[in-house]
Short mmCIF file of C-alpha atoms in Angstrom, two decimals:
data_model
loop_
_atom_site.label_atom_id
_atom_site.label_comp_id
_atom_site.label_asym_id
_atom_site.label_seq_id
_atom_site.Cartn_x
_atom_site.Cartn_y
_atom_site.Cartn_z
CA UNK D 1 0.00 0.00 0.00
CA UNK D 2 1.18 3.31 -0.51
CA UNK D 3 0.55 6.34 1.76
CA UNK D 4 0.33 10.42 0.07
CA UNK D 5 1.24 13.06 2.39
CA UNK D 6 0.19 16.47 0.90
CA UNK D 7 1.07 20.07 1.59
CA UNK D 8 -1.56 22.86 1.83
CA UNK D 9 -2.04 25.06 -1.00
CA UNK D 10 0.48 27.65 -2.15
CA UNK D 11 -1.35 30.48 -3.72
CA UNK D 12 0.80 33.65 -4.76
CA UNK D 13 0.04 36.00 -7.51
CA UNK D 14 -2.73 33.86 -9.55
CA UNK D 15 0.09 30.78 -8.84
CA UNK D 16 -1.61 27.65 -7.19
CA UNK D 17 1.11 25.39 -5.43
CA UNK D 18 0.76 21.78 -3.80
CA UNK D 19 3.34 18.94 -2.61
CA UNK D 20 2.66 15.12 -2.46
CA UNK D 21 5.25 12.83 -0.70
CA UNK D 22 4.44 9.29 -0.94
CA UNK D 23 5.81 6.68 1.16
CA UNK D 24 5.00 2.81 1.77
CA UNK D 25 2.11 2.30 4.61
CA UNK D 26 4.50 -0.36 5.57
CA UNK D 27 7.82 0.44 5.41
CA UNK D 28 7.47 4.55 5.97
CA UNK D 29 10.24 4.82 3.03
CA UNK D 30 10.17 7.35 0.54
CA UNK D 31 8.72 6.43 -2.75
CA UNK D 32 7.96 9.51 -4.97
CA UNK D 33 7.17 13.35 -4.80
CA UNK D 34 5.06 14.85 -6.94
CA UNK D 35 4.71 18.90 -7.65
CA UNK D 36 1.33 20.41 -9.26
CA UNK D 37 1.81 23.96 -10.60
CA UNK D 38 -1.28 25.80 -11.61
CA UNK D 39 -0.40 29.21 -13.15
CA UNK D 40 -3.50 31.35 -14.06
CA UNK D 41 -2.33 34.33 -16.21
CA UNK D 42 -4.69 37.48 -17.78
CA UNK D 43 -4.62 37.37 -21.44
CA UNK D 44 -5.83 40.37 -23.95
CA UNK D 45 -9.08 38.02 -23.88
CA UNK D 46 -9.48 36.11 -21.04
CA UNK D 47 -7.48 34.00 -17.89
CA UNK D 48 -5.67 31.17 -19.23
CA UNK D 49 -4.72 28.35 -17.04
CA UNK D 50 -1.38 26.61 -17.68
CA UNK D 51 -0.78 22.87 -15.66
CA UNK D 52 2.78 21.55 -14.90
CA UNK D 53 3.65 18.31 -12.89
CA UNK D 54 7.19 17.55 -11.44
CA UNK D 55 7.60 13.72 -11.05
CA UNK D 56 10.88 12.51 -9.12
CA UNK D 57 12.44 10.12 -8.63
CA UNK D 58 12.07 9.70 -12.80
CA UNK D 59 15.05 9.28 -15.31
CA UNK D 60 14.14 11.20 -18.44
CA UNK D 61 15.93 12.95 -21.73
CA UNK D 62 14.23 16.17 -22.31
CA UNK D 63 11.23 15.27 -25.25
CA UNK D 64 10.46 11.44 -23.96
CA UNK D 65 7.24 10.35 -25.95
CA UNK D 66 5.10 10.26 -23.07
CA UNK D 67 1.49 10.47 -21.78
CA UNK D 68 0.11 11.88 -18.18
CA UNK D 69 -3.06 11.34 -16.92
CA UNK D 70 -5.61 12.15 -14.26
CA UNK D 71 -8.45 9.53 -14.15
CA UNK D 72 -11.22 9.76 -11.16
CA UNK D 73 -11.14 6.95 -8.61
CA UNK D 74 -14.74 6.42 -8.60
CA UNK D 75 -14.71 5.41 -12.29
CA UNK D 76 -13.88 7.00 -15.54
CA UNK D 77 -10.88 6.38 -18.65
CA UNK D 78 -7.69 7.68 -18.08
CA UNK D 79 -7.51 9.03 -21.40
CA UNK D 80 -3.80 9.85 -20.95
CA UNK D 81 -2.88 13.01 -22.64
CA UNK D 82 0.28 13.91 -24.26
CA UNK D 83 2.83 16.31 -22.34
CA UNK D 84 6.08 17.73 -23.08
CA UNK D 85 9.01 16.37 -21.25
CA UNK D 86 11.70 18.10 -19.71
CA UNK D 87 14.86 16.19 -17.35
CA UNK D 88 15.17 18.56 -14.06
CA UNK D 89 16.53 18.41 -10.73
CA UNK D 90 19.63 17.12 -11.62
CA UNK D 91 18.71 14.78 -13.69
CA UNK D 92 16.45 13.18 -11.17
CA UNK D 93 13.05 13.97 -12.21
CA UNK D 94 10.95 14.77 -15.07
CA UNK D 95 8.97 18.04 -15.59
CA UNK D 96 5.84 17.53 -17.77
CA UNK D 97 3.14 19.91 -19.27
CA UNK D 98 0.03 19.11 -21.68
CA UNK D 99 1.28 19.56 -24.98
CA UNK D 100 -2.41 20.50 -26.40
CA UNK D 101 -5.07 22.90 -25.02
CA UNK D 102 -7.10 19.75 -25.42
CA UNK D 103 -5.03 18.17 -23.18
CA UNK D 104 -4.67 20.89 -20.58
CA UNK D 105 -8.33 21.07 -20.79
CA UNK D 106 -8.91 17.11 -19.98
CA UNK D 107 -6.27 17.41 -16.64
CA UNK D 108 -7.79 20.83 -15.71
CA UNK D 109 -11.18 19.56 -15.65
CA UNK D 110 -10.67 16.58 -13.86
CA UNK D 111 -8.78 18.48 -10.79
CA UNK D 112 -11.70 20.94 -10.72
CA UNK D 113 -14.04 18.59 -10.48
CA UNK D 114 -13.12 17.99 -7.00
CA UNK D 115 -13.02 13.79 -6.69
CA UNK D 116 -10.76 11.91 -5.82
CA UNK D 117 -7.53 10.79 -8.68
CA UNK D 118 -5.58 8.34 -9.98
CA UNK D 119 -2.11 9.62 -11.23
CA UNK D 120 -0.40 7.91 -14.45
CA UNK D 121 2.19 7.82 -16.61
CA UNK D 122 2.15 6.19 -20.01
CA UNK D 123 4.74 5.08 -23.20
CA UNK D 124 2.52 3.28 -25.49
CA UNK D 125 0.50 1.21 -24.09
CA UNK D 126 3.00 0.38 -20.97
CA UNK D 127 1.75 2.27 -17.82
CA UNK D 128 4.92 3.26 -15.72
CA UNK D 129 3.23 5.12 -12.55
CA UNK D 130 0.19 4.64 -11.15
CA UNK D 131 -0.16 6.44 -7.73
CA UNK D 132 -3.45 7.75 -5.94
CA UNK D 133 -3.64 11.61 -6.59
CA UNK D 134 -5.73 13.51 -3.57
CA UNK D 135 -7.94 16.28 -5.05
CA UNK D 136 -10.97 18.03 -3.22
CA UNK D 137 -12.94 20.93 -4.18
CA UNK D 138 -10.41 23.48 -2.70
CA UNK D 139 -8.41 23.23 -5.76
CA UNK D 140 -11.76 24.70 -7.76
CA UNK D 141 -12.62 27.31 -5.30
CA UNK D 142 -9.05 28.65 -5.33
CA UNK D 143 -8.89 28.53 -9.30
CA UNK D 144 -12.15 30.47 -9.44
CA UNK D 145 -10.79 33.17 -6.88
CA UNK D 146 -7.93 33.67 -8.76
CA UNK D 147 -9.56 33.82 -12.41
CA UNK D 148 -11.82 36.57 -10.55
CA UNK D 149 -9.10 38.12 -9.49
CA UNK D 150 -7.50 38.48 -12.96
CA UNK D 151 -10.51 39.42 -14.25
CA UNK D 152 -11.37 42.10 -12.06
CA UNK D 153 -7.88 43.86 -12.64
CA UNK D 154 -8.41 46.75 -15.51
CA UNK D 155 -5.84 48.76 -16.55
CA UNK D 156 -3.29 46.95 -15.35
CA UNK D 157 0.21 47.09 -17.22
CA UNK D 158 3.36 44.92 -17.48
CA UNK D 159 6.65 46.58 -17.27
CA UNK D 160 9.10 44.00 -19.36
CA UNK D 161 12.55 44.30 -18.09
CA UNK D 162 15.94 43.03 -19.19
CA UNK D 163 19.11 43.68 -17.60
CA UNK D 164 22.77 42.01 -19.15
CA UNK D 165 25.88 41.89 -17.21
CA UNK D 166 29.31 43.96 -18.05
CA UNK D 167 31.65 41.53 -19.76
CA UNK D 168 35.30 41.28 -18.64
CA UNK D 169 37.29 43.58 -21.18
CA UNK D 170 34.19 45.86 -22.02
CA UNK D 171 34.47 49.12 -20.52
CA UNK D 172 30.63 49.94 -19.35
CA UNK D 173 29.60 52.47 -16.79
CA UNK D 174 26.58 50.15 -15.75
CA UNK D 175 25.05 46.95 -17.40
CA UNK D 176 23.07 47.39 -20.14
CA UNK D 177 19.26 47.59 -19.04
CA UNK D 178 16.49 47.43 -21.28
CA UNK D 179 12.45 47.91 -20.55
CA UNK D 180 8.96 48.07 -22.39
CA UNK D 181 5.48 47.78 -21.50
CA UNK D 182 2.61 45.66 -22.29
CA UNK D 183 -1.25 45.54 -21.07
CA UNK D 184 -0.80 41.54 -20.89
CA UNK D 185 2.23 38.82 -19.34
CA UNK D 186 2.28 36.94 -21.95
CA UNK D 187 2.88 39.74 -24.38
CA UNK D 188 5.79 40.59 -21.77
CA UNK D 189 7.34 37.45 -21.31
CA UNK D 190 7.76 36.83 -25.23
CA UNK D 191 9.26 39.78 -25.78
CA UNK D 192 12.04 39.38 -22.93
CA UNK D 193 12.47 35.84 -24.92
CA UNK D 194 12.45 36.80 -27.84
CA UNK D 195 13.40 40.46 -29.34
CA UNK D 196 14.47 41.87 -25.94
CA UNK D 197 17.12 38.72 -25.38
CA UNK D 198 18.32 38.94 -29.14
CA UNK D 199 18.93 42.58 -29.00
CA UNK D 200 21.00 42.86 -25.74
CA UNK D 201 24.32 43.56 -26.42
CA UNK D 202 25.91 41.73 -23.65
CA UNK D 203 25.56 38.15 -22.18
CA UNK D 204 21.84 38.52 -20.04
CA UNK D 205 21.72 38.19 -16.18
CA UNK D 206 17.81 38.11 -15.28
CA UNK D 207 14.61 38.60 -17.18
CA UNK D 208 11.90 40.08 -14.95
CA UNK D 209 8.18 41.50 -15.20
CA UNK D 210 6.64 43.76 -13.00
CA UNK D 211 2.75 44.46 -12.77
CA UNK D 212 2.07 47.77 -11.77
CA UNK D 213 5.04 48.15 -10.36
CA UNK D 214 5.34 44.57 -8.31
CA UNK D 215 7.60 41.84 -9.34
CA UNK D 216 5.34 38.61 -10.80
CA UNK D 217 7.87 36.88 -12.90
CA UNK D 218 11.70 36.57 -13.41
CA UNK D 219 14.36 34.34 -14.58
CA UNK D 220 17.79 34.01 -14.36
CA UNK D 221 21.04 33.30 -16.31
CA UNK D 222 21.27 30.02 -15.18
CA UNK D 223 17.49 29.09 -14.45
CA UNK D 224 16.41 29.44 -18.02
CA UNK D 225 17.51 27.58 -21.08
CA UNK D 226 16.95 30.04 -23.42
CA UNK D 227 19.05 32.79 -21.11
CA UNK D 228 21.77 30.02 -21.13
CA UNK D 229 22.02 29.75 -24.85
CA UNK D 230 21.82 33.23 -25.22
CA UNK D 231 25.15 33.90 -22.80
CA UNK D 232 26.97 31.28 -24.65
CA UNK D 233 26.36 32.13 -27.93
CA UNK D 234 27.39 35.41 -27.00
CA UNK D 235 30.89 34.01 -25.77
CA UNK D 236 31.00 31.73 -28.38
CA UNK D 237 30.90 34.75 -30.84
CA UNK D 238 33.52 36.81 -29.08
CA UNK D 239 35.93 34.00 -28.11
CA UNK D 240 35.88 31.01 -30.73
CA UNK D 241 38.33 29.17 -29.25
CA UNK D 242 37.36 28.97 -25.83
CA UNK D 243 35.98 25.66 -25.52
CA UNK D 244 38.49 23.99 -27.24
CA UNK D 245 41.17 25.85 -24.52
CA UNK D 246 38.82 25.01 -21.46
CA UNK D 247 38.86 21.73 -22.74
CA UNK D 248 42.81 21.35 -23.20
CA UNK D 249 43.25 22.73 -19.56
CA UNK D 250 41.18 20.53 -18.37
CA UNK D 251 42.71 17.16 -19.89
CA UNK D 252 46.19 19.14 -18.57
CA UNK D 253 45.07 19.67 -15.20
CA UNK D 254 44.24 15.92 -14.94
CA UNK D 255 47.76 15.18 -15.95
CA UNK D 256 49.35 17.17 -13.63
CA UNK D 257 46.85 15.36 -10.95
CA UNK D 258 47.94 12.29 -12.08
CA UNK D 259 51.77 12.76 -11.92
CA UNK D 260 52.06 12.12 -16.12
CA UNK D 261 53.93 15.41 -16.32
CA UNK D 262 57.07 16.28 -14.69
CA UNK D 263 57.42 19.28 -12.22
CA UNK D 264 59.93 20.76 -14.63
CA UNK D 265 57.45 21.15 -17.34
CA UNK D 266 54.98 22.91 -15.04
CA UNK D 267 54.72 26.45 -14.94
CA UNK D 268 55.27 28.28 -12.01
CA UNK D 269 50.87 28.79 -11.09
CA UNK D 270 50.56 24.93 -11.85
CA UNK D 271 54.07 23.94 -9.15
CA UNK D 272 52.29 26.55 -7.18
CA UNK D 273 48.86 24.63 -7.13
CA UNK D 274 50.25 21.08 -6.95
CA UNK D 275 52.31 22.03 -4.26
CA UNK D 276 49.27 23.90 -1.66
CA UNK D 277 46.20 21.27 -2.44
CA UNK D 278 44.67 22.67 0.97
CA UNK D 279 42.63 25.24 -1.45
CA UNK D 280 39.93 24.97 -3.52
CA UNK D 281 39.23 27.05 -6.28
CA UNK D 282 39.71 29.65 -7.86
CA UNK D 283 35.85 29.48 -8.09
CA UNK D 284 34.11 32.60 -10.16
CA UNK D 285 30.84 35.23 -8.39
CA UNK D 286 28.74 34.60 -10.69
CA UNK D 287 25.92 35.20 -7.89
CA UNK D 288 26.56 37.47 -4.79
CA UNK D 289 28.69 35.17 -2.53
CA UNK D 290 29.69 35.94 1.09
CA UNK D 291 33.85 35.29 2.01
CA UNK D 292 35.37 35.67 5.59
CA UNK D 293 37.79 38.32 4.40
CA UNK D 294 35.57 40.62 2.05
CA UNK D 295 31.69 40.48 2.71
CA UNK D 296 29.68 39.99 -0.06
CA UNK D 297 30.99 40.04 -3.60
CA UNK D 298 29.80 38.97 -7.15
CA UNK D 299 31.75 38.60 -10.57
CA UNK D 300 34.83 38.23 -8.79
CA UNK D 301 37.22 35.24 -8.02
CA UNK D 302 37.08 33.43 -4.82
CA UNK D 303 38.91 30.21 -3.19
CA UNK D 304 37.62 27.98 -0.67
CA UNK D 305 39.52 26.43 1.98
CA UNK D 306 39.06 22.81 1.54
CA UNK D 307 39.31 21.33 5.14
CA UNK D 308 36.90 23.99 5.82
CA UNK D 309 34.70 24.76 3.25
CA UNK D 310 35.17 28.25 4.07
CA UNK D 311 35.23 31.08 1.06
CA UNK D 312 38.03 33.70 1.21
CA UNK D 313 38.89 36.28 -1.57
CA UNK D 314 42.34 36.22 -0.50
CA UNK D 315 44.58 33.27 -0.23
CA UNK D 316 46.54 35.20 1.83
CA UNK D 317 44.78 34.65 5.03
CA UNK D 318 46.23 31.54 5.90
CA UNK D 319 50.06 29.51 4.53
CA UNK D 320 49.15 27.70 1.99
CA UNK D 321 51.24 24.47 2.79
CA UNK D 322 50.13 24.35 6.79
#
């Protein structure tokens, strides 16, 4: 038997939130988590309703051929729907959303209906998961609220921000920033993807959207694929041959690890490294990081002391042999 343990609802800014942990009734060990994400956002016409579902533990490459579904308890098909599949947490778990409005509408109206679910996961006609799925009719009142909500709002507008960073060698007074208003999210959010991103002159380092003048959505350099591909494209275009060089240090740096080359062939950083392994590093800012020695800094080099796990901008601090 298995046993669901689920959170209360997280409701934030038309954003409807819930956990389920599942363990054996038996055993009390873990099984599964699952993660339901109901964002409800105003469009020019009317609220639309988007459905995500995290599934870990579960092994995926990002577009797996697979089908979710949501079928009542007390009878009713599955009718599993198609979803688009994307590999997250590490590689651990699997990120899926209806791939059709057809589909979003099947999932949507079973979880408003309020009974009780069965949770599945299909390729072909092999079912892979198959896990009770609580749902009550709190998940319907809350969706109505916050479709009421949406619709209520008039005159609201949606300030579409972009800000880049200032690349090592470029002589900026500030990083480049970049805004533009819409009267919908949607609107916003494809224009920070699309012909804000392309036109920024530097690598990006968030995306962000502010409705009348409060933050709803933002991304970051790193939590966004299409932010990622835009930074390294950007690299790749004003330094060819970096890859190829991180790559070369990289088989070199095993070398030296492994003894293969001899101490008279080093140069004087890599005797200097080999000969004080008690620090980690160097390690780049790329997010505001606190050290011992300097506070908080960000696009700036750091070590870490390894017995320690401590983070010091200067080496200096302690001998590095002790």
């Amino acid at each position: 038997m298995v046993g669901v343990d689920y959170s209360a609802w997280m409701v934030q800014d038309g954003e409807l939130r819930r956990r389920f942990v599942y363990q054996d009734s038996k055993s009390k060990k873990y099984i599964a988590t699952i993660y339901l994400d109901c964002k409800i956002e105003r469009d020019a016409a009317e609220p639309l309703t988007f459905l995500s579902f995290m599934f870990t533990p579960f092994q995926v490459v990002d577009g797996l051929d697979l089908g979710l579904s949501l079928a009542p308890l007390d009878g009713g098909r599955p009718a599993p729907v198609g979803v688009n599949v994307i590999s997250v947490d590490d590689g651990q778990g699997a990120l899926m959303s209806p791939r059709t409005p057809q589909g979003l509408g099947l999932l949507l109206s079973h979880l408003l209906s309020g009974r009780q679910l069965k949770f599945g996961i299909f390729q072909g006609p092999e079912q892979l998961v198959d896990m009770p799925f609580y749902n009550d009719p709190e998940f319907a009142q809350l969706h109505q609220a916050q479709v009421a909500a949406l619709t209520t709002k008039k005159g609201s507008m949606f300030l579409a921000k972009i800000t880049g960073v200032i690349p090592k060698g470029m002589n900026l007074p500030a990083p480049p920033v970049e805004t533009r208003e819409f009267d919908n999210i949607t609107a916003a959010k494809q224009w920070l993807l699309g012909e804000g991103l392309t036109n920024l002159p530097t690598p990006v380092n968030n995306i962000e959207v502010f409705e009348n003048g409060k933050s709803v959505w933002r991304e970051w350099h790193w939590s966004h694929d299409a932010l990622k591909s835009k930074n390294e494209l950007w690299w790749d275009a004003k330094d060819p041959g970096r890859k190829e060089r991180e790559a070369a240090d990289k088989e070199r740096k095993r070398k030296i690890e492994a003894g293969l080359i001899p101490d008279n062939q080093l140069s004087l950083k890599e005797q200097f490294e080999k000969a004080n392994p008690r620090w980690l590093g160097p390690y780049f800012a790329w997010l505001p990081t606190s050290t011992l020695d300097a506070g908080t800094i960000w696009m700036t080099q750091y070590w870490v002391r390894a017995t320690l796990g401590l983070k010091y901008k200067n080496k200096g601090w302690f001998p590095d042999n002790d």
